[in-house]
PDB file of C-alpha atoms in Angstrom:
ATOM      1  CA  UNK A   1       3.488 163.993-217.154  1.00 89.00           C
ATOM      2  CA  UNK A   2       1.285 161.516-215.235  1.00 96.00           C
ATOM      3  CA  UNK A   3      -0.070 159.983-218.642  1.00 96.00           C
ATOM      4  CA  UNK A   4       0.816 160.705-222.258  1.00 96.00           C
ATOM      5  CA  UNK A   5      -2.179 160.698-224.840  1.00 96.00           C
ATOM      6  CA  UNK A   6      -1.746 160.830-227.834  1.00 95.00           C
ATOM      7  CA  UNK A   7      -3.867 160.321-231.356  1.00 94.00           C
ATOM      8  CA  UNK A   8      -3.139 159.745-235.099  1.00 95.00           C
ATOM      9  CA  UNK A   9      -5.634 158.616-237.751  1.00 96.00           C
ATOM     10  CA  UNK A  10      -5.845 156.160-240.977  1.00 96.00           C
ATOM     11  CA  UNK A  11      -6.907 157.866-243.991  1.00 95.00           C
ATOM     12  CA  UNK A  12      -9.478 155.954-246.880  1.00 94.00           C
ATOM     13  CA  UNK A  13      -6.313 157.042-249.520  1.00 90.00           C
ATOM     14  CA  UNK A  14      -3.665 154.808-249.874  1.00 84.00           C
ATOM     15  CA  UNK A  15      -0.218 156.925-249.924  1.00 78.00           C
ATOM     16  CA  UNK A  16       2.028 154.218-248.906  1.00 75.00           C
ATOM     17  CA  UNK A  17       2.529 151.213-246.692  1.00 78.00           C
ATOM     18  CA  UNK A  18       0.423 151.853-243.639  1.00 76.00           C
ATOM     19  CA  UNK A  19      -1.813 153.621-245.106  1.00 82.00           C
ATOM     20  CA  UNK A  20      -5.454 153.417-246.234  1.00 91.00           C
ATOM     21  CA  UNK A  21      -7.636 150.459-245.748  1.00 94.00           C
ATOM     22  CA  UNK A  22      -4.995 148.005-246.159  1.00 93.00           C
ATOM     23  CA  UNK A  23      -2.891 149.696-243.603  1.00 94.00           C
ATOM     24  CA  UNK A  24      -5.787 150.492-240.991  1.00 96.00           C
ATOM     25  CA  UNK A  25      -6.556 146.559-241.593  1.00 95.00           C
ATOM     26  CA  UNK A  26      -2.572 145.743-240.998  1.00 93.00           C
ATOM     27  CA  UNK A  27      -2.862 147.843-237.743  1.00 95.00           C
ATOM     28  CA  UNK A  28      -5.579 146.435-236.453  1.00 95.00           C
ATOM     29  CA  UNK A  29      -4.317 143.014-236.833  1.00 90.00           C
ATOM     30  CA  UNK A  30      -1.269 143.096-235.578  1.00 89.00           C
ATOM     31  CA  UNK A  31      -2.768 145.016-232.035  1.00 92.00           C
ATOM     32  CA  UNK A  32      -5.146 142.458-231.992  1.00 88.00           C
ATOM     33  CA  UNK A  33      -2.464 139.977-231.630  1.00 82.00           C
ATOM     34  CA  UNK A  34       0.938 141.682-230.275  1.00 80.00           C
ATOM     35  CA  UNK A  35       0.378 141.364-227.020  1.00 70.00           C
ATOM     36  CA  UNK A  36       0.837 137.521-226.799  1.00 67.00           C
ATOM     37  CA  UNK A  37       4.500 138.359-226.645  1.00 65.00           C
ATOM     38  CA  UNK A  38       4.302 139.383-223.110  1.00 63.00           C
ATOM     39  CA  UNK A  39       0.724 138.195-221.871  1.00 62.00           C
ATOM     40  CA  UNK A  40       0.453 134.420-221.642  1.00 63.00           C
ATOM     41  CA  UNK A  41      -3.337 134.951-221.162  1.00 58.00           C
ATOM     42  CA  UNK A  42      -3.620 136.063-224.505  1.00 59.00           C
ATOM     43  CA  UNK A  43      -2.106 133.038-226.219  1.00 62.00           C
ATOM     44  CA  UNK A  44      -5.364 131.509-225.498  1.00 66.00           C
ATOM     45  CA  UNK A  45      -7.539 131.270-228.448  1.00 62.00           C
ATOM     46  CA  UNK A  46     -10.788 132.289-226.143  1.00 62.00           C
ATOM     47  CA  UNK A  47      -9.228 135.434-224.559  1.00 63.00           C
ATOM     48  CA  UNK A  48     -11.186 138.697-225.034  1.00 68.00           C
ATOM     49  CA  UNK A  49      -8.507 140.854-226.766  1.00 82.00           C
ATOM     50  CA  UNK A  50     -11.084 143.518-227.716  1.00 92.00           C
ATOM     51  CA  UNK A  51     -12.616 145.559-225.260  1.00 95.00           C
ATOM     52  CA  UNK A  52     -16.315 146.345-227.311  1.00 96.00           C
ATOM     53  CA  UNK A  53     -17.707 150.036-227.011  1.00 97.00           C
ATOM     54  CA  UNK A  54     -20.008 149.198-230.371  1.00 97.00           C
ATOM     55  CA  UNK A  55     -17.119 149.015-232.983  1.00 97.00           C
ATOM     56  CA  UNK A  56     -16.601 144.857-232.506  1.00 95.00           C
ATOM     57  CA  UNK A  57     -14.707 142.245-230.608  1.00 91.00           C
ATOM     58  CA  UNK A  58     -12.261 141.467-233.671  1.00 91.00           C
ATOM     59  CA  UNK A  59     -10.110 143.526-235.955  1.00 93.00           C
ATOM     60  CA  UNK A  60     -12.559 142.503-239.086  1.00 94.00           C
ATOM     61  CA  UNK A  61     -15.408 143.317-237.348  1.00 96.00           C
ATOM     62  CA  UNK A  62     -13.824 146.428-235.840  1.00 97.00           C
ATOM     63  CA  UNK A  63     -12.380 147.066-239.732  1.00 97.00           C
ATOM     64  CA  UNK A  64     -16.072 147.126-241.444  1.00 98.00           C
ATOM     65  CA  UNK A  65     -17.289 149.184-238.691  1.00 98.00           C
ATOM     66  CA  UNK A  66     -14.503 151.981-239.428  1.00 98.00           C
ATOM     67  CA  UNK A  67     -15.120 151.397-243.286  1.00 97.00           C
ATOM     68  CA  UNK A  68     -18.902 152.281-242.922  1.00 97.00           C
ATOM     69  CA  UNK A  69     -18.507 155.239-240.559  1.00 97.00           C
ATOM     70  CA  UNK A  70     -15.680 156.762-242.153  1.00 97.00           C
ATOM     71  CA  UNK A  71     -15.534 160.789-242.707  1.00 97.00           C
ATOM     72  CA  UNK A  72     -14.108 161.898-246.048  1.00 95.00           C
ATOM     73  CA  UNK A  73     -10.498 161.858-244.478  1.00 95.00           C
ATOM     74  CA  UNK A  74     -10.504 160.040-241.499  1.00 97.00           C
ATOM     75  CA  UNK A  75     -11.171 156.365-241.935  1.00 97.00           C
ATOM     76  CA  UNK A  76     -10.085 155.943-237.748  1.00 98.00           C
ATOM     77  CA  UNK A  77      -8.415 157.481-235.604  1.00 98.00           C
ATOM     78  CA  UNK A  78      -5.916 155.645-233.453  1.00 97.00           C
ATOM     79  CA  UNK A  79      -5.624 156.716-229.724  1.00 98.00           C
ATOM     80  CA  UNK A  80      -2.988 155.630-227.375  1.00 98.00           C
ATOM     81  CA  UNK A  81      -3.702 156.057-223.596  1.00 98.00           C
ATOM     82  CA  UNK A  82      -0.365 155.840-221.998  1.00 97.00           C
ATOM     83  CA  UNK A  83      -0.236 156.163-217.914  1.00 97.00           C
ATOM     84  CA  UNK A  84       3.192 156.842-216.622  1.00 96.00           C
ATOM     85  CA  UNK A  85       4.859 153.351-215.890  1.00 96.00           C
ATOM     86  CA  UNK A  86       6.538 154.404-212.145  1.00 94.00           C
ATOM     87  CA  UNK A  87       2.656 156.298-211.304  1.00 97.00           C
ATOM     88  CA  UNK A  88       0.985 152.721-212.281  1.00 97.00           C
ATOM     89  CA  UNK A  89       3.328 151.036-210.277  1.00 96.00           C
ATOM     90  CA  UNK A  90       1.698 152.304-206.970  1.00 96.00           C
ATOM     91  CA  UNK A  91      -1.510 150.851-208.154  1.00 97.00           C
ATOM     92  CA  UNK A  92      -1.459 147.113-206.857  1.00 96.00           C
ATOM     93  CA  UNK A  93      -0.968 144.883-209.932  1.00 94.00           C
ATOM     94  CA  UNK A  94      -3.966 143.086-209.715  1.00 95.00           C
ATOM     95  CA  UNK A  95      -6.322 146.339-210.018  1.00 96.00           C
ATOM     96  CA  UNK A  96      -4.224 147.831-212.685  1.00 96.00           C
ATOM     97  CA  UNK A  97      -6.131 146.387-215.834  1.00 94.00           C
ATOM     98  CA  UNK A  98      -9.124 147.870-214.396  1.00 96.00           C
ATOM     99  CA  UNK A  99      -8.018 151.019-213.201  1.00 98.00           C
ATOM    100  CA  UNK A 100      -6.779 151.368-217.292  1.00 98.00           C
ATOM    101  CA  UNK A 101     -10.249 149.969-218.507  1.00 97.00           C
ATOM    102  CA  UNK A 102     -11.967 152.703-216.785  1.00 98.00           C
ATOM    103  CA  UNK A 103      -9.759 155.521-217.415  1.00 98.00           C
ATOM    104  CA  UNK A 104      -9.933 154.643-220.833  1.00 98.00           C
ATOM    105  CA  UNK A 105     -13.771 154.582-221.302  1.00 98.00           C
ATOM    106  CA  UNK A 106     -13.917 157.752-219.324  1.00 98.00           C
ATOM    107  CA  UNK A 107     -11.427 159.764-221.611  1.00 98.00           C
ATOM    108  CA  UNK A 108     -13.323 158.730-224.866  1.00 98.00           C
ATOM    109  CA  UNK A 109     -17.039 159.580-223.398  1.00 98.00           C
ATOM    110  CA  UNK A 110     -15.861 163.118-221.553  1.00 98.00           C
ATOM    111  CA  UNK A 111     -13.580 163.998-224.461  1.00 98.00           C
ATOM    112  CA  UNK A 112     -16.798 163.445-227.513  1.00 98.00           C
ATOM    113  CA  UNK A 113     -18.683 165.263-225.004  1.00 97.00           C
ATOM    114  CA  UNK A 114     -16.259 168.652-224.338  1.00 97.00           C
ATOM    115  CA  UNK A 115     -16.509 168.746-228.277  1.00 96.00           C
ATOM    116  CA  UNK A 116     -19.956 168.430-228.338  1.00 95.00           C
ATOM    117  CA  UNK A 117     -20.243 164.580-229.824  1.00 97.00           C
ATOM    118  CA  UNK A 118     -22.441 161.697-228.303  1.00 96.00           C
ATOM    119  CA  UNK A 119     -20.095 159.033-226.995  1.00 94.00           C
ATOM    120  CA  UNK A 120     -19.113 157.587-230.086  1.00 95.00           C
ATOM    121  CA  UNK A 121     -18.546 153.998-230.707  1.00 97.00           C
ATOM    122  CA  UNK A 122     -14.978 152.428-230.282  1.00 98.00           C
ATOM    123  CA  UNK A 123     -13.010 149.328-229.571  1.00 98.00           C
ATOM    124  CA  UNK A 124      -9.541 149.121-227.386  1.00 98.00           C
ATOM    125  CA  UNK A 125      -6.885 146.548-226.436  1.00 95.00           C
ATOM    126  CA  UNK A 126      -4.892 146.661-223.415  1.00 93.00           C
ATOM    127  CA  UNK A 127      -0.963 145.926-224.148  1.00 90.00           C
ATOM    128  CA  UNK A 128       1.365 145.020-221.357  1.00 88.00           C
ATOM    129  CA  UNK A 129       5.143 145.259-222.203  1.00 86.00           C
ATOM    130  CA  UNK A 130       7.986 146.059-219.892  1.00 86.00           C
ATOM    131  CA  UNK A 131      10.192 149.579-220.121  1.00 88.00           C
ATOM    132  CA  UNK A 132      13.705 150.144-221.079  1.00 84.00           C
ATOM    133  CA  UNK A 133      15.028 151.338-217.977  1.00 78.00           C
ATOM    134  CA  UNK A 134      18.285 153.599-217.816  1.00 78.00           C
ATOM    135  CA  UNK A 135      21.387 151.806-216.609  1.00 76.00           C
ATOM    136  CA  UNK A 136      21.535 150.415-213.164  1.00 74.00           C
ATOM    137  CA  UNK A 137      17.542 150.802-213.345  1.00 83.00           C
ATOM    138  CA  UNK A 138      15.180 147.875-213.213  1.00 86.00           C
ATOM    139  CA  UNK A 139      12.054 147.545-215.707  1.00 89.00           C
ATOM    140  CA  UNK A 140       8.832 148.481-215.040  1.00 92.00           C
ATOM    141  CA  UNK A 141       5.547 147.370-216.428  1.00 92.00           C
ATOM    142  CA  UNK A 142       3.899 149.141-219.231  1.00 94.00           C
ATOM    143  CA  UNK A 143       0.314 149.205-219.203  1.00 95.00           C
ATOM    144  CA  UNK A 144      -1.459 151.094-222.331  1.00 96.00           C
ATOM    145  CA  UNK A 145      -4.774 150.819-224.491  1.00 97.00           C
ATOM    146  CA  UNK A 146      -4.376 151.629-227.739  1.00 97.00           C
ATOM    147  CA  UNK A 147      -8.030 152.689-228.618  1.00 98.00           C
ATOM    148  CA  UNK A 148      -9.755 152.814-232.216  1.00 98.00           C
ATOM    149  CA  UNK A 149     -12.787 155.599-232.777  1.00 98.00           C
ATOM    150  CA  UNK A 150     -14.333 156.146-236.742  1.00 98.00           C
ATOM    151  CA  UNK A 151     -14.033 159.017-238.529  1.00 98.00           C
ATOM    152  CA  UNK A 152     -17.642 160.194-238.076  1.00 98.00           C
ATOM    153  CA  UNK A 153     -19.830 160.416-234.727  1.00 98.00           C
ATOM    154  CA  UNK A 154     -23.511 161.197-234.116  1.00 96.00           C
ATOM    155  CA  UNK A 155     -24.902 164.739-232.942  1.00 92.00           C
ATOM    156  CA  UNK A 156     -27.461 164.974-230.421  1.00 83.00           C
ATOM    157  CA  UNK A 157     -28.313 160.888-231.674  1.00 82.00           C
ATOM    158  CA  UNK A 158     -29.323 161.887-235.163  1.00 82.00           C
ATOM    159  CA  UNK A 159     -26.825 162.736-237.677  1.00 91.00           C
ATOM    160  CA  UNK A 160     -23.475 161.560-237.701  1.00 95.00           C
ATOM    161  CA  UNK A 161     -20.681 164.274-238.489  1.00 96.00           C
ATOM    162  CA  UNK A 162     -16.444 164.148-239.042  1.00 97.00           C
ATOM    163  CA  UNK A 163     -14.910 164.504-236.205  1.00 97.00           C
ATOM    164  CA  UNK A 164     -10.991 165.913-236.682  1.00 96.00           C
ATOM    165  CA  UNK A 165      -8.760 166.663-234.208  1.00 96.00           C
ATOM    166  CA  UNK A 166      -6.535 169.476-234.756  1.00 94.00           C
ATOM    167  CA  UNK A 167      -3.226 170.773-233.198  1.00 93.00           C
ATOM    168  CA  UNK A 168      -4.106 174.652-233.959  1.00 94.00           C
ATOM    169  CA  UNK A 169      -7.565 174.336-232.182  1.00 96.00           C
ATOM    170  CA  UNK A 170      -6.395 173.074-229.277  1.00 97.00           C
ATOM    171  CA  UNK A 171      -7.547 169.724-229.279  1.00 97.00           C
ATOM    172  CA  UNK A 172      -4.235 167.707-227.893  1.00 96.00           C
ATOM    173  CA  UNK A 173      -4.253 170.070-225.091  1.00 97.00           C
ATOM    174  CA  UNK A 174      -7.969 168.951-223.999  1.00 97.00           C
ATOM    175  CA  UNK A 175      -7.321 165.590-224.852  1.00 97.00           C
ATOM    176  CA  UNK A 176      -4.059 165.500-222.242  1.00 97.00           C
ATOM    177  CA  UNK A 177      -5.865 167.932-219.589  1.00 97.00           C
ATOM    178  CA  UNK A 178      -8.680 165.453-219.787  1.00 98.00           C
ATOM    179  CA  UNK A 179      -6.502 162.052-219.213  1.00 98.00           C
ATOM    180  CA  UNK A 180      -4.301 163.697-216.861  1.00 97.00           C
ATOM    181  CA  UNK A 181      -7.519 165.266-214.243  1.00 97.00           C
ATOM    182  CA  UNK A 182      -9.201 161.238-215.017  1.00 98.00           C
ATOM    183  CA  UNK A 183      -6.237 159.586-214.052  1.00 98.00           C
ATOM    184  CA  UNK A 184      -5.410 161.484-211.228  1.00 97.00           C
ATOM    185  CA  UNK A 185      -9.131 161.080-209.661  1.00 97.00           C
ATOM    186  CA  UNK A 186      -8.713 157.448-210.235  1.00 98.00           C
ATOM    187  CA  UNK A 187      -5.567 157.434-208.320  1.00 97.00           C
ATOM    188  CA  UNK A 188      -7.110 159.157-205.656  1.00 96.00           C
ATOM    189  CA  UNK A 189     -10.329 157.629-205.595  1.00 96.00           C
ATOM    190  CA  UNK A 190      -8.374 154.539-204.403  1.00 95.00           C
ATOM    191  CA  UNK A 191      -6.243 156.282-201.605  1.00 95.00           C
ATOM    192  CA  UNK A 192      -2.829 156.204-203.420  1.00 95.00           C
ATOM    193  CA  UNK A 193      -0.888 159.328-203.371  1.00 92.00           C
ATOM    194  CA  UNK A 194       1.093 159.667-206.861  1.00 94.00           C
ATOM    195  CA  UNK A 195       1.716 163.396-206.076  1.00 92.00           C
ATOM    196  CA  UNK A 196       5.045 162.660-204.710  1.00 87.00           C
ATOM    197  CA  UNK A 197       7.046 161.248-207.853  1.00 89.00           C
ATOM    198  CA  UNK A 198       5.626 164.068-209.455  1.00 83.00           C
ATOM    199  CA  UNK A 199       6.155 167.080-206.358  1.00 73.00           C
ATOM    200  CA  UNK A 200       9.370 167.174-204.962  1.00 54.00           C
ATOM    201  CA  UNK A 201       8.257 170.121-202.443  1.00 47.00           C
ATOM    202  CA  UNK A 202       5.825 167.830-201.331  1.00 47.00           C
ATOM    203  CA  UNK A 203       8.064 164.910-201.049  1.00 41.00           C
ATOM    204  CA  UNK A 204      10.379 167.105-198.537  1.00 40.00           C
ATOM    205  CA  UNK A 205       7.480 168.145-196.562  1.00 45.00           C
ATOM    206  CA  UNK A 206       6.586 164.934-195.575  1.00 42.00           C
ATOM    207  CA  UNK A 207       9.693 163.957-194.593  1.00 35.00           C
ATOM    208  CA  UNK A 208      10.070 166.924-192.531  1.00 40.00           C
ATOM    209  CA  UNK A 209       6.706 166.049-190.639  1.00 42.00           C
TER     210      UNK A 209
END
């Protein structure tokens, strides 16, 4: 795979640590903040963890916005839009953030819309962390969002409805088909041609040439 996507969610019940309001706030908090292990940037007090899509630009805000919107079993969902690292790593480094940024906000708004939704409202932080390579391989940067949606979203702008994301319907196959084609016409939009980690008949074509 290019990209892996993948989404849970935060019931209103409590069943356990991690769960229900105290858990979605725990969760919130700490990806507001984990990424000052590996991002000097966001040691600074003023740094704009949040990227704001209408949920907030801080994991209280972002917190009563979920609590107000919430479905009758979906308090938030919790997305995680994960490119592959060695894919990323033909993007240069300095266009990477915004390459993810983008590819992000198109995922959410074509995804709400293949399942009939208005773009919804939503918040995301980007993490940076570095792989566990195999032995005798070096690390590799780890660029993901991990992106956080309510339980409800509007209909044709009027009334707001659960949304719920299930296995048997097919919904984690549209969700990957949709990051996968997204990130792949980002890649190409900028020239760069990923095919080759991912074809090798393509790979010994070229060299062939």
């Amino acid at each position: 795979a290019i990209i892996v996507t993948d989404f849970a969610y935060k019931s209103p019940k409590r069943s356990g640590r991690g769960t229900g309001a105290q858990g979605l706030k725990a969760t919130l908090a700490y990806l507001q903040y984990r990424d000052t292990r590996n991002n000097e940037l966001a040691k600074n007090r003023h740094y704009e963890r949040w990227q704001d899509r209408g949920l907030g630009q801080h994991y209280r805000e972002i917190f009563k916005a979920c609590d107000a919107l919430q479905s009758q079993h979906v308090l938030a969902w919790t997305w995680v839009i994960s490119p592959a690292p060695d894919v990323m790593a033909l993007v240069p480094e300095r266009e990477r953030r915004a390459l993810l940024t983008e590819l992000t906000d198109r995922i959410v708004d074509e995804y709400y819309a293949a399942r009939g939704f208005d773009p919804p409202e939503f918040a995301f932080v980007i993490h940076d962390r570095m792989t566990e390579p195999e032995r005798g391989e070096a690390p590799m940067q780890h660029l993901h969002a991990h992106v956080i949606l309510p339980g409800t979203a509007t209909l044709n702008g009027v009334d707001r409805a659960p949304v719920y994301n299930n296995t048997s319907k097919g919904h984690d196959k549209l969700f990957r088909d949709i990051g996968s084609q997204h990130f792949a016409e980002l890649l190409e939009e900028r020239g760069i041609e990923w095919q080759r980690l991912r074809d090798p008949a393509r790979e010994r074509d070229s060299m062939t040439r």
